[in-house]
Amino acid sequence: MQGSLRSGRVRAFLVAEAFSAVGTWATFIAIWGYAAFEFGATAGDVTLFGVALTLPGVLLGPFVGTVIDRIGPRSSLGVAKVIGVVASLALLFADDFRTLALLSMVHGVAGAVTVPALQSLPPRLVRDEELARTNALVSLTDEVAIVAGPVVGAVAIGWFGFRGAFVLTAATYLLGILVLPIVQVRDVVVPASHERRPGLRDALEGLRLVARTPVLRRVVVAMSSVHLLYGAALLAEPLYVRDVLERPPSTFAALQAVFGVFLVAGGIAVARLGERVASFGWVVLGVGASGVTAIVYLGTPSIVVAFVGVAAWGVCTALLSGPSRTLLQRNAPESVHGRVIATDTMSGTAAQLLGILATGALISTLGVSAAMSVLGGVVVLVAVGLRRSGARAVAPVLVPEVVG
């Protein structure tokens, strides 16, 4: 049976996912704080935790996609949340740096499954005319978490200590588990051409499909380019505030807050617009605008221009996630949605890690603002190239057979 976005069950599911996403971000804050204050972690050590949280998404991407397609996105999401609960509670007994790092990687595994599983669900939850809006709302759950997660993490640490914060985040995962059974999803018939194949060949099906399908390939390239920029900003932003703006850490926090607020505002607008922005043209516009606004934000010594730039960057970022997922879903058979979306997630994570590494080298030779201007310019050139390719991806080109 095909559901509706107006269904109370679907809405309850989205609210629960928002709480889970907030819990995930709060967990990251608690882990980093625990490492710094309990174990005296250095900047390099904290970077290690960032790698531990993201590397599983790169290494496990193809295999995660296969699992999602075999057991279904809802069951996969449930497994990921169980892993999250166990890993969060296990953090209560982490009494050394090595254990904390290993459990961070377990959280990374949970995240590597959660993201593509959640993003593979909307086509099985709602009718196609509601797909673009539903994808935007799914993206909005994470966008809200970017703003609320650090605040919730900080409050939880202040009230309950680090261990109390770990219990709280485990509870948010548990909420997601309790809500999952009420969500009705329809079954998908697997065409003979997409039946199981031996081992690695099956796992790499998503990569092959993306490589040979122009629309999918262009969407993945577009999203990877902006993730490269996000990775660069992770390293560059604190240095920019300190060395270019010559402002205290509170300014950095304020800039992040402004980005988050305008990201959420943009996400709400994208959800309201729905189908009207579910096109490759809008995604390309978001990519190009992200490059331009990143240059404006991180390329100026003016604090006023920096705040305007980071606000605009938040809005541009909101144009990307929901519409890009709609394009991937509509241009691939549902029987391989898990593998296609996992491929996009893996490519984005790899690009983000590359952005961190490349930015370190560029900043050492060019300085913060020049380095980010170069990388922002690269992203703009990618957008121009994609635009000139003339790709149009408004309507689906593949219609899978379904039952239920």
mmCIF file of C-alpha atoms in Angstrom:
data_model
loop_
_atom_site.group_PDB
_atom_site.id
_atom_site.type_symbol
_atom_site.label_atom_id
_atom_site.label_comp_id
_atom_site.label_asym_id
_atom_site.label_seq_id
_atom_site.Cartn_x
_atom_site.Cartn_y
_atom_site.Cartn_z
ATOM 1 C CA MET A 1 0.000 0.000 0.000
ATOM 2 C CA GLN A 2 1.268 3.436 -0.942
ATOM 3 C CA GLY A 3 1.359 5.874 1.973
ATOM 4 C CA SER A 4 0.960 9.630 2.186
ATOM 5 C CA LEU A 5 3.003 12.419 3.682
ATOM 6 C CA ARG A 6 -0.156 13.468 5.513
ATOM 7 C CA SER A 7 -0.241 10.140 7.351
ATOM 8 C CA GLY A 8 0.243 10.434 11.103
ATOM 9 C CA ARG A 9 2.582 7.450 10.977
ATOM 10 C CA VAL A 10 4.869 9.057 8.414
ATOM 11 C CA ARG A 11 4.932 12.291 10.383
ATOM 12 C CA ALA A 12 5.706 10.438 13.618
ATOM 13 C CA PHE A 13 8.538 8.676 11.837
ATOM 14 C CA LEU A 14 10.025 11.956 10.604
ATOM 15 C CA VAL A 15 9.809 13.500 14.084
ATOM 16 C CA ALA A 16 11.520 10.451 15.584
ATOM 17 C CA GLU A 17 14.249 10.679 12.946
ATOM 18 C CA ALA A 18 14.786 14.323 13.824
ATOM 19 C CA PHE A 19 15.309 13.362 17.474
ATOM 20 C CA SER A 20 17.684 10.571 16.444
ATOM 21 C CA ALA A 21 19.660 12.962 14.263
ATOM 22 C CA VAL A 22 19.918 15.446 17.134
ATOM 23 C CA GLY A 23 21.146 12.596 19.332
ATOM 24 C CA THR A 24 23.783 11.675 16.761
ATOM 25 C CA TRP A 25 25.192 15.199 16.701
ATOM 26 C CA ALA A 26 25.043 15.382 20.490
ATOM 27 C CA THR A 27 27.030 12.131 20.603
ATOM 28 C CA PHE A 28 29.762 13.641 18.433
ATOM 29 C CA ILE A 29 30.002 16.653 20.746
ATOM 30 C CA ALA A 30 30.106 14.432 23.818
ATOM 31 C CA ILE A 31 32.789 12.150 22.338
ATOM 32 C CA TRP A 32 35.024 15.059 21.330
ATOM 33 C CA GLY A 33 34.543 16.729 24.697
ATOM 34 C CA TYR A 34 35.200 13.485 26.575
ATOM 35 C CA ALA A 35 38.406 12.937 24.622
ATOM 36 C CA ALA A 36 39.595 16.485 25.267
ATOM 37 C CA PHE A 37 38.703 16.845 28.943
ATOM 38 C CA GLU A 38 39.006 13.288 30.256
ATOM 39 C CA PHE A 39 41.986 12.080 28.245
ATOM 40 C CA GLY A 40 43.731 15.339 27.323
ATOM 41 C CA ALA A 41 43.397 14.747 23.585
ATOM 42 C CA THR A 42 45.437 16.974 21.276
ATOM 43 C CA ALA A 43 44.158 18.580 18.059
ATOM 44 C CA GLY A 44 45.597 15.626 16.159
ATOM 45 C CA ASP A 45 43.764 13.208 18.431
ATOM 46 C CA VAL A 46 40.470 14.994 17.863
ATOM 47 C CA THR A 47 41.097 14.832 14.113
ATOM 48 C CA LEU A 48 41.527 11.079 14.541
ATOM 49 C CA PHE A 49 38.005 10.886 15.952
ATOM 50 C CA GLY A 50 36.705 12.726 12.926
ATOM 51 C CA VAL A 51 38.369 10.161 10.680
ATOM 52 C CA ALA A 52 37.025 7.294 12.811
ATOM 53 C CA LEU A 53 33.485 8.622 12.429
ATOM 54 C CA THR A 54 33.677 9.162 8.665
ATOM 55 C CA LEU A 55 36.025 6.469 7.339
ATOM 56 C CA PRO A 56 33.498 3.594 7.693
ATOM 57 C CA GLY A 57 31.250 5.400 5.231
ATOM 58 C CA VAL A 58 34.018 5.269 2.624
ATOM 59 C CA LEU A 59 35.153 1.712 3.243
ATOM 60 C CA LEU A 60 31.752 0.080 3.722
ATOM 61 C CA GLY A 61 29.663 2.060 1.224
ATOM 62 C CA PRO A 62 29.156 -0.584 -1.489
ATOM 63 C CA PHE A 63 28.512 -3.362 1.027
ATOM 64 C CA VAL A 64 26.082 -1.239 3.038
ATOM 65 C CA GLY A 65 24.103 -0.551 -0.130
ATOM 66 C CA THR A 66 23.854 -4.266 -0.847
ATOM 67 C CA VAL A 67 22.509 -4.944 2.654
ATOM 68 C CA ILE A 68 19.907 -2.196 2.263
ATOM 69 C CA ASP A 69 18.706 -3.601 -1.046
ATOM 70 C CA ARG A 70 18.560 -7.149 0.299
ATOM 71 C CA ILE A 71 16.769 -6.683 3.628
ATOM 72 C CA GLY A 72 15.080 -3.357 2.897
ATOM 73 C CA PRO A 73 15.820 0.199 4.080
ATOM 74 C CA ARG A 74 13.512 0.009 7.103
ATOM 75 C CA SER A 75 15.155 -3.122 8.481
ATOM 76 C CA SER A 76 18.605 -1.698 7.717
ATOM 77 C CA LEU A 77 17.719 1.497 9.559
ATOM 78 C CA GLY A 78 16.604 -0.551 12.543
ATOM 79 C CA VAL A 79 19.909 -2.460 12.581
ATOM 80 C CA ALA A 80 21.860 0.811 12.419
ATOM 81 C CA LYS A 81 19.930 2.246 15.362
ATOM 82 C CA VAL A 82 20.538 -0.895 17.429
ATOM 83 C CA ILE A 83 24.256 -0.490 16.727
ATOM 84 C CA GLY A 84 23.946 3.158 17.794
ATOM 85 C CA VAL A 85 22.266 2.226 21.092
ATOM 86 C CA VAL A 86 24.886 -0.420 21.889
ATOM 87 C CA ALA A 87 27.792 1.879 20.947
ATOM 88 C CA SER A 88 26.361 4.784 22.996
ATOM 89 C CA LEU A 89 25.885 2.648 26.098
ATOM 90 C CA ALA A 90 29.315 1.064 25.631
ATOM 91 C CA LEU A 91 30.803 4.555 25.866
ATOM 92 C CA LEU A 92 29.831 4.507 29.548
ATOM 93 C CA PHE A 93 32.635 1.989 30.111
ATOM 94 C CA ALA A 94 35.290 3.654 27.926
ATOM 95 C CA ASP A 95 38.122 4.261 30.360
ATOM 96 C CA ASP A 96 40.975 4.846 27.945
ATOM 97 C CA PHE A 97 41.650 6.731 24.726
ATOM 98 C CA ARG A 98 41.918 3.634 22.522
ATOM 99 C CA THR A 99 38.512 2.305 23.585
ATOM 100 C CA LEU A 100 36.927 5.677 22.944
ATOM 101 C CA ALA A 101 38.422 5.780 19.439
ATOM 102 C CA LEU A 102 37.207 2.245 18.642
ATOM 103 C CA LEU A 103 33.687 3.023 19.834
ATOM 104 C CA SER A 104 33.747 6.174 17.726
ATOM 105 C CA MET A 105 34.381 3.975 14.721
ATOM 106 C CA VAL A 106 31.393 1.815 15.703
ATOM 107 C CA HIS A 107 29.302 4.984 15.671
ATOM 108 C CA GLY A 108 30.770 5.641 12.240
ATOM 109 C CA VAL A 109 29.534 2.222 11.096
ATOM 110 C CA ALA A 110 26.049 3.037 12.399
ATOM 111 C CA GLY A 111 26.124 6.323 10.499
ATOM 112 C CA ALA A 112 27.357 4.620 7.336
ATOM 113 C CA VAL A 113 24.201 2.474 7.373
ATOM 114 C CA THR A 114 21.760 5.067 8.692
ATOM 115 C CA VAL A 115 22.244 7.724 6.011
ATOM 116 C CA PRO A 116 21.666 5.626 2.845
ATOM 117 C CA ALA A 117 18.984 3.495 4.540
ATOM 118 C CA LEU A 118 16.987 6.556 5.598
ATOM 119 C CA GLN A 119 17.405 8.204 2.201
ATOM 120 C CA SER A 120 16.256 5.031 0.425
ATOM 121 C CA LEU A 121 12.947 4.944 2.315
ATOM 122 C CA PRO A 122 10.861 7.811 0.841
ATOM 123 C CA PRO A 123 9.970 6.080 -2.482
ATOM 124 C CA ARG A 124 8.517 3.197 -0.453
ATOM 125 C CA LEU A 125 6.669 5.465 1.961
ATOM 126 C CA VAL A 126 4.806 7.976 -0.211
ATOM 127 C CA ARG A 127 3.383 8.496 -3.666
ATOM 128 C CA ASP A 128 5.664 9.901 -6.362
ATOM 129 C CA GLU A 129 3.967 13.299 -6.350
ATOM 130 C CA GLU A 130 4.956 13.642 -2.680
ATOM 131 C CA LEU A 131 8.481 12.297 -3.125
ATOM 132 C CA ALA A 132 10.332 15.607 -3.561
ATOM 133 C CA ARG A 133 8.750 17.145 -0.482
ATOM 134 C CA THR A 134 9.355 14.003 1.592
ATOM 135 C CA ASN A 135 13.025 13.928 0.617
ATOM 136 C CA ALA A 136 13.307 17.582 1.607
ATOM 137 C CA LEU A 137 11.755 16.820 4.995
ATOM 138 C CA VAL A 138 14.119 13.883 5.522
ATOM 139 C CA SER A 139 17.020 16.236 4.781
ATOM 140 C CA LEU A 140 15.482 18.788 7.125
ATOM 141 C CA THR A 141 15.747 16.324 10.032
ATOM 142 C CA ASP A 142 19.525 16.405 9.657
ATOM 143 C CA GLU A 143 19.610 20.144 9.064
ATOM 144 C CA VAL A 144 17.724 20.753 12.309
ATOM 145 C CA ALA A 145 20.163 18.424 14.058
ATOM 146 C CA ILE A 146 23.135 20.475 12.842
ATOM 147 C CA VAL A 147 21.679 23.416 14.779
ATOM 148 C CA ALA A 148 20.123 21.643 17.769
ATOM 149 C CA GLY A 149 22.557 18.744 18.212
ATOM 150 C CA PRO A 150 25.519 20.722 19.589
ATOM 151 C CA VAL A 151 23.178 22.658 21.891
ATOM 152 C CA VAL A 152 21.555 19.470 23.209
ATOM 153 C CA GLY A 153 24.986 17.886 23.617
ATOM 154 C CA ALA A 154 26.292 20.864 25.562
ATOM 155 C CA VAL A 155 23.203 20.982 27.811
ATOM 156 C CA ALA A 156 23.327 17.227 28.417
ATOM 157 C CA ILE A 157 27.006 17.402 29.361
ATOM 158 C CA GLY A 158 26.329 20.333 31.676
ATOM 159 C CA TRP A 159 23.429 18.624 33.427
ATOM 160 C CA PHE A 160 24.438 14.976 33.451
ATOM 161 C CA GLY A 161 28.143 14.892 32.601
ATOM 162 C CA PHE A 162 29.632 13.054 29.643
ATOM 163 C CA ARG A 163 28.272 9.659 30.666
ATOM 164 C CA GLY A 164 24.800 11.069 31.122
ATOM 165 C CA ALA A 165 25.012 12.544 27.644
ATOM 166 C CA PHE A 166 25.806 9.091 26.238
ATOM 167 C CA VAL A 167 22.666 7.674 27.909
ATOM 168 C CA LEU A 168 20.572 10.507 26.496
ATOM 169 C CA THR A 169 21.830 9.880 22.965
ATOM 170 C CA ALA A 170 21.152 6.149 23.328
ATOM 171 C CA ALA A 171 17.562 7.077 24.211
ATOM 172 C CA THR A 172 17.155 9.054 20.978
ATOM 173 C CA TYR A 173 18.270 6.023 18.962
ATOM 174 C CA LEU A 174 15.841 3.874 20.950
ATOM 175 C CA LEU A 175 13.000 6.243 20.085
ATOM 176 C CA GLY A 176 13.770 5.705 16.413
ATOM 177 C CA ILE A 177 13.656 1.932 16.906
ATOM 178 C CA LEU A 178 10.261 2.103 18.653
ATOM 179 C CA VAL A 179 8.702 4.183 15.866
ATOM 180 C CA LEU A 180 10.000 2.122 12.932
ATOM 181 C CA PRO A 181 7.424 -0.722 13.197
ATOM 182 C CA ILE A 182 4.492 1.663 12.696
ATOM 183 C CA VAL A 183 5.821 2.816 9.318
ATOM 184 C CA GLN A 184 4.221 1.046 6.382
ATOM 185 C CA VAL A 185 6.511 0.427 3.410
ATOM 186 C CA ARG A 186 5.633 -1.302 0.181
ATOM 187 C CA ASP A 187 7.562 -4.203 -1.232
ATOM 188 C CA VAL A 188 9.654 -3.967 -4.375
ATOM 189 C CA VAL A 189 9.902 -6.613 -7.083
ATOM 190 C CA VAL A 190 13.536 -7.277 -7.973
ATOM 191 C CA PRO A 191 13.937 -7.623 -11.767
ATOM 192 C CA ALA A 192 15.932 -10.612 -12.973
ATOM 193 C CA SER A 193 18.674 -8.244 -14.160
ATOM 194 C CA HIS A 194 19.153 -7.045 -10.581
ATOM 195 C CA GLU A 195 19.085 -10.348 -8.737
ATOM 196 C CA ARG A 196 21.882 -11.191 -6.335
ATOM 197 C CA ARG A 197 25.318 -11.618 -7.790
ATOM 198 C CA PRO A 198 28.330 -13.152 -6.124
ATOM 199 C CA GLY A 199 30.056 -11.116 -3.418
ATOM 200 C CA LEU A 200 31.921 -8.024 -4.531
ATOM 201 C CA ARG A 201 30.238 -7.956 -7.941
ATOM 202 C CA ASP A 202 26.878 -7.438 -6.264
ATOM 203 C CA ALA A 203 28.306 -4.798 -3.938
ATOM 204 C CA LEU A 204 29.768 -2.815 -6.841
ATOM 205 C CA GLU A 205 26.508 -2.740 -8.811
ATOM 206 C CA GLY A 206 25.741 0.748 -7.521
ATOM 207 C CA LEU A 207 29.103 2.044 -8.716
ATOM 208 C CA ARG A 208 28.602 0.505 -12.142
ATOM 209 C CA LEU A 209 25.091 1.899 -12.499
ATOM 210 C CA VAL A 210 26.215 5.399 -11.508
ATOM 211 C CA ALA A 211 29.165 5.226 -13.913
ATOM 212 C CA ARG A 212 27.062 4.271 -16.922
ATOM 213 C CA THR A 213 23.969 6.440 -16.246
ATOM 214 C CA PRO A 214 24.608 10.107 -17.157
ATOM 215 C CA VAL A 215 22.065 11.632 -14.785
ATOM 216 C CA LEU A 216 23.237 9.581 -11.796
ATOM 217 C CA ARG A 217 26.879 10.259 -12.607
ATOM 218 C CA ARG A 218 26.325 14.016 -12.831
ATOM 219 C CA VAL A 219 24.397 14.153 -9.565
ATOM 220 C CA VAL A 220 27.143 12.234 -7.742
ATOM 221 C CA VAL A 221 29.827 14.514 -9.212
ATOM 222 C CA ALA A 222 27.823 17.595 -8.205
ATOM 223 C CA MET A 223 27.355 16.420 -4.624
ATOM 224 C CA SER A 224 30.951 15.248 -4.284
ATOM 225 C CA SER A 225 32.216 18.673 -5.317
ATOM 226 C CA VAL A 226 30.291 20.433 -2.550
ATOM 227 C CA HIS A 227 31.391 17.832 0.002
ATOM 228 C CA LEU A 228 34.969 18.634 -0.983
ATOM 229 C CA LEU A 229 34.169 22.219 -0.026
ATOM 230 C CA TYR A 230 32.581 21.151 3.263
ATOM 231 C CA GLY A 231 35.691 19.174 4.183
ATOM 232 C CA ALA A 232 37.859 22.161 3.372
ATOM 233 C CA ALA A 233 35.708 24.414 5.543
ATOM 234 C CA LEU A 234 36.007 22.089 8.539
ATOM 235 C CA LEU A 235 39.703 22.835 8.636
ATOM 236 C CA ALA A 236 39.659 26.406 7.314
ATOM 237 C CA GLU A 237 36.868 28.057 9.314
ATOM 238 C CA PRO A 238 38.519 28.113 12.767
ATOM 239 C CA LEU A 239 41.779 29.322 11.221
ATOM 240 C CA TYR A 240 39.903 31.966 9.222
ATOM 241 C CA VAL A 241 38.237 33.376 12.327
ATOM 242 C CA ARG A 242 41.515 33.374 14.249
ATOM 243 C CA ASP A 243 43.962 34.575 11.583
ATOM 244 C CA VAL A 244 41.918 36.606 9.074
ATOM 245 C CA LEU A 245 39.085 38.083 11.110
ATOM 246 C CA GLU A 246 41.247 38.087 14.246
ATOM 247 C CA ARG A 247 38.211 37.345 16.375
ATOM 248 C CA PRO A 248 37.659 35.112 19.442
ATOM 249 C CA PRO A 249 36.117 31.604 19.380
ATOM 250 C CA SER A 250 32.720 33.102 20.187
ATOM 251 C CA THR A 251 32.682 34.617 16.691
ATOM 252 C CA PHE A 252 33.287 31.189 15.195
ATOM 253 C CA ALA A 253 30.355 29.832 17.216
ATOM 254 C CA ALA A 254 28.154 32.724 16.066
ATOM 255 C CA LEU A 255 29.026 32.114 12.408
ATOM 256 C CA GLN A 256 28.136 28.426 12.783
ATOM 257 C CA ALA A 257 24.840 29.355 14.406
ATOM 258 C CA VAL A 258 23.960 31.715 11.549
ATOM 259 C CA PHE A 259 24.838 29.026 8.996
ATOM 260 C CA GLY A 260 22.604 26.540 10.798
ATOM 261 C CA VAL A 261 19.649 28.889 11.129
ATOM 262 C CA PHE A 262 19.689 29.793 7.436
ATOM 263 C CA LEU A 263 20.268 26.149 6.487
ATOM 264 C CA VAL A 264 17.075 25.194 8.336
ATOM 265 C CA ALA A 265 15.187 28.152 6.858
ATOM 266 C CA GLY A 266 16.329 27.116 3.395
ATOM 267 C CA GLY A 267 15.356 23.508 4.097
ATOM 268 C CA ILE A 268 11.840 24.569 5.082
ATOM 269 C CA ALA A 269 11.566 26.590 1.863
ATOM 270 C CA VAL A 270 12.742 23.618 -0.233
ATOM 271 C CA ALA A 271 10.176 21.374 1.475
ATOM 272 C CA ARG A 272 7.403 23.859 0.690
ATOM 273 C CA LEU A 273 8.512 24.215 -2.933
ATOM 274 C CA GLY A 274 8.741 20.430 -3.319
ATOM 275 C CA GLU A 275 8.527 19.411 -6.959
ATOM 276 C CA ARG A 276 9.417 22.873 -8.259
ATOM 277 C CA VAL A 277 13.047 22.488 -7.170
ATOM 278 C CA ALA A 278 13.387 18.743 -7.837
ATOM 279 C CA SER A 279 15.484 19.181 -10.971
ATOM 280 C CA PHE A 280 19.110 18.902 -11.956
ATOM 281 C CA GLY A 281 19.145 22.604 -12.822
ATOM 282 C CA TRP A 282 18.396 23.517 -9.202
ATOM 283 C CA VAL A 283 21.079 21.147 -7.941
ATOM 284 C CA VAL A 284 23.649 22.716 -10.275
ATOM 285 C CA LEU A 285 22.519 26.170 -9.142
ATOM 286 C CA GLY A 286 23.052 25.091 -5.540
ATOM 287 C CA VAL A 287 26.528 23.765 -6.324
ATOM 288 C CA GLY A 288 27.638 26.913 -8.131
ATOM 289 C CA ALA A 289 26.123 29.192 -5.511
ATOM 290 C CA SER A 290 27.842 27.169 -2.757
ATOM 291 C CA GLY A 291 31.198 27.821 -4.393
ATOM 292 C CA VAL A 292 30.503 31.540 -4.755
ATOM 293 C CA THR A 293 29.174 32.021 -1.221
ATOM 294 C CA ALA A 294 32.083 30.052 0.260
ATOM 295 C CA ILE A 295 34.449 32.478 -1.472
ATOM 296 C CA VAL A 296 32.462 35.469 -0.183
ATOM 297 C CA TYR A 297 32.384 34.055 3.338
ATOM 298 C CA LEU A 298 35.961 32.845 3.748
ATOM 299 C CA GLY A 299 37.641 35.244 1.363
ATOM 300 C CA THR A 300 36.875 38.517 3.127
ATOM 301 C CA PRO A 301 38.473 40.283 6.104
ATOM 302 C CA SER A 302 35.119 41.985 6.830
ATOM 303 C CA ILE A 303 33.094 40.510 9.681
ATOM 304 C CA VAL A 304 29.868 41.880 8.193
ATOM 305 C CA VAL A 305 30.495 40.325 4.780
ATOM 306 C CA ALA A 306 31.474 37.067 6.499
ATOM 307 C CA PHE A 307 28.102 36.853 8.269
ATOM 308 C CA VAL A 308 26.234 37.634 5.039
ATOM 309 C CA GLY A 309 28.295 35.029 3.176
ATOM 310 C CA VAL A 310 27.795 32.259 5.721
ATOM 311 C CA ALA A 311 24.036 32.933 5.813
ATOM 312 C CA ALA A 312 23.858 32.701 2.018
ATOM 313 C CA TRP A 313 25.941 29.513 2.107
ATOM 314 C CA GLY A 314 23.411 27.959 4.475
ATOM 315 C CA VAL A 315 20.539 28.697 2.091
ATOM 316 C CA CYS A 316 22.498 27.351 -0.912
ATOM 317 C CA THR A 317 23.327 24.145 0.943
ATOM 318 C CA ALA A 318 19.628 23.533 1.558
ATOM 319 C CA LEU A 319 19.045 23.408 -2.213
ATOM 320 C CA LEU A 320 21.142 20.274 -2.588
ATOM 321 C CA SER A 321 20.289 17.303 -0.409
ATOM 322 C CA GLY A 322 16.560 16.741 -0.957
ATOM 323 C CA PRO A 323 16.486 17.478 -4.709
ATOM 324 C CA SER A 324 19.617 15.393 -5.363
ATOM 325 C CA ARG A 325 18.080 12.393 -3.579
ATOM 326 C CA THR A 326 14.894 12.738 -5.606
ATOM 327 C CA LEU A 327 16.932 12.645 -8.817
ATOM 328 C CA LEU A 328 18.868 9.564 -7.726
ATOM 329 C CA GLN A 329 15.691 7.739 -6.740
ATOM 330 C CA ARG A 330 13.783 8.585 -9.892
ATOM 331 C CA ASN A 331 16.589 7.642 -12.246
ATOM 332 C CA ALA A 332 17.489 4.258 -10.749
ATOM 333 C CA PRO A 333 15.394 1.124 -10.206
ATOM 334 C CA GLU A 334 14.160 0.824 -6.637
ATOM 335 C CA SER A 335 15.804 -2.585 -6.392
ATOM 336 C CA VAL A 336 19.217 -0.834 -6.356
ATOM 337 C CA HIS A 337 18.348 2.378 -4.514
ATOM 338 C CA GLY A 338 20.407 1.341 -1.515
ATOM 339 C CA ARG A 339 23.519 0.777 -3.590
ATOM 340 C CA VAL A 340 23.106 3.950 -5.652
ATOM 341 C CA ILE A 341 22.532 6.194 -2.645
ATOM 342 C CA ALA A 342 25.313 4.452 -0.710
ATOM 343 C CA THR A 343 27.608 5.153 -3.658
ATOM 344 C CA ASP A 344 26.693 8.840 -3.537
ATOM 345 C CA THR A 345 27.216 8.920 0.239
ATOM 346 C CA MET A 346 30.564 7.140 -0.083
ATOM 347 C CA SER A 347 31.732 9.516 -2.813
ATOM 348 C CA GLY A 348 30.723 12.537 -0.768
ATOM 349 C CA THR A 349 32.494 11.277 2.339
ATOM 350 C CA ALA A 350 35.647 10.499 0.366
ATOM 351 C CA ALA A 351 35.549 13.982 -1.192
ATOM 352 C CA GLN A 352 35.149 15.511 2.253
ATOM 353 C CA LEU A 353 38.217 13.688 3.548
ATOM 354 C CA LEU A 354 40.109 14.785 0.440
ATOM 355 C CA GLY A 355 39.022 18.357 1.102
ATOM 356 C CA ILE A 356 40.491 18.237 4.598
ATOM 357 C CA LEU A 357 43.814 16.922 3.324
ATOM 358 C CA ALA A 358 44.038 19.254 0.321
ATOM 359 C CA THR A 359 43.153 22.313 2.357
ATOM 360 C CA GLY A 360 45.938 21.701 4.830
ATOM 361 C CA ALA A 361 48.476 21.771 2.002
ATOM 362 C CA LEU A 362 46.909 24.811 0.288
ATOM 363 C CA ILE A 363 46.670 26.870 3.464
ATOM 364 C CA SER A 364 50.336 26.273 4.247
ATOM 365 C CA THR A 365 51.306 27.802 0.887
ATOM 366 C CA LEU A 366 48.512 30.273 0.022
ATOM 367 C CA GLY A 367 46.886 31.205 3.298
ATOM 368 C CA VAL A 368 43.313 30.562 4.424
ATOM 369 C CA SER A 369 41.345 32.971 2.230
ATOM 370 C CA ALA A 370 43.293 32.278 -0.959
ATOM 371 C CA ALA A 371 43.079 28.518 -0.426
ATOM 372 C CA MET A 372 39.302 28.630 0.030
ATOM 373 C CA SER A 373 38.946 30.944 -2.962
ATOM 374 C CA VAL A 374 40.776 28.362 -5.081
ATOM 375 C CA LEU A 375 38.597 25.504 -3.868
ATOM 376 C CA GLY A 376 35.427 27.572 -4.184
ATOM 377 C CA GLY A 377 36.468 28.424 -7.734
ATOM 378 C CA VAL A 378 36.930 24.731 -8.523
ATOM 379 C CA VAL A 379 33.384 24.023 -7.326
ATOM 380 C CA VAL A 380 32.015 26.871 -9.482
ATOM 381 C CA LEU A 381 33.852 25.424 -12.520
ATOM 382 C CA VAL A 382 32.330 22.006 -11.801
ATOM 383 C CA ALA A 383 28.869 23.601 -11.742
ATOM 384 C CA VAL A 384 29.530 25.405 -15.039
ATOM 385 C CA GLY A 385 30.717 22.175 -16.629
ATOM 386 C CA LEU A 386 27.659 20.273 -15.438
ATOM 387 C CA ARG A 387 25.374 23.028 -16.653
ATOM 388 C CA ARG A 388 26.952 23.036 -20.087
ATOM 389 C CA SER A 389 26.508 19.291 -20.352
ATOM 390 C CA GLY A 390 22.816 20.017 -20.794
ATOM 391 C CA ALA A 391 21.719 17.232 -18.444
ATOM 392 C CA ARG A 392 18.061 17.296 -17.601
ATOM 393 C CA ALA A 393 16.783 15.136 -14.810
ATOM 394 C CA VAL A 394 13.312 16.339 -13.968
ATOM 395 C CA ALA A 395 11.347 13.178 -14.765
ATOM 396 C CA PRO A 396 12.223 9.565 -13.997
ATOM 397 C CA VAL A 397 13.742 7.525 -16.789
ATOM 398 C CA LEU A 398 13.293 4.165 -15.115
ATOM 399 C CA VAL A 399 9.996 2.975 -13.633
ATOM 400 C CA PRO A 400 10.415 -0.083 -11.392
ATOM 401 C CA GLU A 401 7.701 -2.679 -10.991
ATOM 402 C CA VAL A 402 6.312 -2.821 -7.484
ATOM 403 C CA VAL A 403 3.895 -4.888 -5.477
ATOM 404 C CA GLY A 404 1.935 -4.157 -2.326
#
